[in-house]
Structure formats: C-alpha cells, structure tokens
C-alpha cells in the first residue's frame, strides 16, 4: 500500500509541476530544436524540484570521501551546459576567464568538495537557471539545419552535443536522487 501511495504521489507531483508532460516541438523554436528544448526543460524542472527544499546541511552531505555533494553536482550541470554553449554556438572551448569560472565545477573531486559547501539552494539554482536561460535564448536563434550541422573540426553534430547535455543531466539527476536517499534521517 505504501508503494502505491508513493507512485500516486509521484504521478500527481509530476502532473502538477510540469505544465505538459509532452515531448515535442515548442513554439518559437524550429521543430527538432523545440523537441530538444522540451526535453532539456523537463530535466531541469526535475532537477529543480528534487533539490528546491534542501537545506545547506543536506546540500553539503557527503556519502563518503570520494562522493560529490549535491551542490557540487548542480554546479557541475551548469558548468557542463555552459561549456556546450561556447562549444556549439561559438565553435570553441572555454577561454581563460571561463576556465577559471567553471574549472572546479567541471572537474568535481576534491576541489569541488572543498569549494561548494555552506551555500544555500538558491545560490546553486540561480546559477543553474541562468545558464539554462542563456541556452534557451541561443537555441531560439538557430534552426534545424544548424542543429544537424557538424562544425568544422568536430566529430559530432550540434544535435548530438545537446542530446549529450540532456543525458548528462539525467545521469547526475540519478546521482542526486541516490544521495537524497542516503541523507541521514532527522
């Protein structure tokens, strides 16, 4: 009975937190890009919903000395998406300033465990949402021909790059959910 109640609660939450539960073209975007935007937004909504009520202690929790903090993972998601912005929209890698800004979040590990603690959820979500807003604005300027194009010197098309951002976020959402399940009981 408890499992059924949890499933029903999850369905209700899913329905009420997502305007549509539909994947497909979105107004203001070319069809394939709009479909990707719907998937990216679904994932970011789930990330935000999963962490929005966590206090600093929960965001800073470490399962062991090799694990990542939830706050670090949110920063990592933002950093990776920021990288793919410059990689796909500007056909380059991070410049010196961007590397300095995102290096710790990109690498995770010891440096991230040290740097990303003591910060509240709004700190992380403001950065995460800001990066996503920029992605959406940049994708609005592109069409499906750009999405399918392979930039010179690259071995992937832009569609694959943004699919990777989506799957990357999905993987780390799973990691965040696992860490939440392992949080000490209050």
XYZ file of C-alpha atoms in Angstrom:
186
model
C 0.000 0.000 0.000
C 2.878 2.384 0.803
C 4.428 1.776 -2.616
C 1.129 2.506 -4.370
C 0.748 5.713 -2.365
C 4.279 6.789 -3.328
C 3.617 6.071 -7.013
C 0.351 8.019 -6.940
C 2.064 10.916 -5.164
C 4.833 10.910 -7.764
C 2.295 10.971 -10.611
C 0.362 13.836 -9.006
C 3.544 15.802 -8.398
C 4.657 15.157 -11.965
C 1.350 16.330 -13.389
C 1.173 19.442 -11.228
C 4.812 20.509 -11.581
C 5.046 20.146 -15.347
C 2.695 22.137 -17.493
C 2.519 19.473 -20.148
C 4.291 16.125 -19.764
C 4.760 16.171 -23.513
C 7.924 15.964 -25.558
C 7.771 17.707 -28.889
C 8.219 20.925 -30.812
C 7.848 24.152 -28.836
C 6.557 27.483 -30.034
C 9.373 29.849 -31.003
C 11.806 27.080 -31.990
C 12.401 25.026 -35.107
C 10.813 21.558 -34.716
C 13.865 19.492 -33.738
C 15.350 22.169 -31.515
C 11.952 22.691 -29.880
C 11.770 18.981 -29.120
C 15.215 19.111 -27.514
C 14.181 22.198 -25.535
C 11.159 20.323 -24.192
C 13.442 17.501 -23.019
C 16.044 19.853 -21.526
C 13.338 21.776 -19.695
C 11.731 18.614 -18.379
C 15.057 17.557 -16.893
C 15.829 20.953 -15.419
C 12.353 21.041 -13.854
C 13.050 17.657 -12.268
C 16.473 18.737 -11.003
C 14.983 21.896 -9.503
C 12.045 20.024 -7.950
C 14.391 17.435 -6.452
C 16.632 19.961 -4.688
C 14.461 23.024 -4.070
C 13.667 22.205 -0.424
C 17.120 21.024 0.634
C 18.851 22.973 3.373
C 22.582 23.670 3.424
C 23.325 20.610 5.562
C 21.639 18.323 3.019
C 23.272 20.045 0.051
C 26.653 19.565 1.745
C 26.168 15.914 2.724
C 28.939 13.524 1.625
C 28.244 9.799 1.460
C 32.000 9.139 1.649
C 35.293 10.859 0.892
C 35.033 10.129 -2.850
C 31.407 11.249 -3.283
C 30.119 14.560 -4.574
C 27.916 16.979 -2.699
C 24.519 17.760 -4.231
C 25.536 21.423 -4.503
C 28.668 20.431 -6.429
C 26.601 18.348 -8.812
C 24.264 21.252 -9.564
C 27.300 23.427 -10.302
C 28.706 20.655 -12.488
C 25.484 20.571 -14.510
C 25.657 24.339 -15.008
C 29.342 24.222 -15.954
C 28.863 21.444 -18.496
C 25.962 23.243 -20.122
C 27.992 26.480 -20.209
C 30.785 24.562 -21.949
C 28.429 23.223 -24.605
C 27.100 26.744 -25.165
C 30.513 28.001 -26.274
C 31.353 24.705 -27.980
C 28.256 24.655 -30.182
C 27.288 28.319 -30.544
C 30.793 29.764 -30.823
C 32.738 26.704 -32.092
C 35.384 26.973 -29.394
C 36.297 25.720 -25.952
C 36.370 27.775 -22.748
C 38.602 30.833 -22.816
C 40.862 31.692 -19.856
C 38.155 33.513 -17.882
C 35.562 30.793 -18.464
C 38.033 28.083 -17.459
C 38.710 29.951 -14.236
C 34.991 30.364 -13.580
C 33.978 26.758 -14.281
C 37.132 24.652 -13.700
C 36.262 23.405 -10.219
C 32.651 22.618 -11.125
C 33.694 20.825 -14.315
C 36.224 18.628 -12.533
C 34.287 17.880 -9.338
C 36.528 15.871 -6.978
C 38.474 17.239 -4.026
C 38.410 20.877 -5.125
C 34.640 20.872 -5.582
C 34.106 19.074 -2.275
C 36.071 21.883 -0.633
C 34.655 24.863 -2.560
C 30.963 24.018 -2.798
C 29.736 23.891 0.750
C 27.941 26.258 3.069
C 25.845 27.661 0.222
C 22.063 27.601 0.078
C 19.985 26.042 -2.670
C 19.155 29.423 -4.222
C 22.848 30.042 -4.854
C 23.081 26.874 -6.924
C 19.700 27.159 -8.636
C 20.238 30.804 -9.628
C 23.424 29.816 -11.458
C 21.843 26.677 -12.953
C 18.755 28.571 -14.147
C 20.859 31.432 -15.519
C 22.861 29.061 -17.686
C 19.664 27.400 -18.920
C 18.059 30.753 -19.768
C 21.072 31.582 -21.926
C 20.870 28.169 -23.632
C 17.199 28.694 -24.469
C 17.841 32.193 -25.824
C 20.697 30.922 -28.001
C 18.710 27.936 -29.288
C 15.880 30.288 -30.334
C 18.314 31.900 -32.775
C 19.137 28.598 -34.505
C 17.281 26.316 -36.896
C 17.202 22.580 -37.566
C 19.850 22.874 -40.297
C 22.266 24.271 -37.682
C 21.154 21.554 -35.261
C 22.147 18.830 -37.751
C 25.370 20.513 -38.856
C 28.804 19.267 -37.845
C 31.064 22.210 -37.046
C 34.406 22.185 -38.841
C 36.969 20.164 -36.929
C 34.353 18.446 -34.736
C 33.236 14.829 -34.767
C 29.635 15.424 -33.672
C 26.699 17.444 -34.840
C 25.059 20.086 -32.656
C 22.067 17.824 -32.072
C 24.301 15.152 -30.543
C 26.031 17.759 -28.359
C 22.730 18.932 -26.873
C 21.492 15.358 -26.542
C 24.649 14.738 -24.519
C 23.863 17.710 -22.261
C 20.418 16.203 -21.686
C 21.692 12.688 -20.941
C 24.435 14.115 -18.733
C 21.838 15.946 -16.665
C 19.743 12.807 -16.451
C 22.712 10.797 -15.162
C 23.546 13.336 -12.486
C 19.881 13.688 -11.515
C 20.047 9.973 -10.715
C 23.134 10.615 -8.621
C 21.375 13.453 -6.772
C 18.368 11.218 -6.107
C 20.652 8.499 -4.732
C 22.381 10.968 -2.409
C 18.995 12.248 -1.212
C 18.001 8.693 -0.307
C 21.190 8.338 1.725
C 20.750 11.567 3.699
C 20.810 10.957 7.446
C 17.357 10.639 8.957
C 16.376 13.654 11.009
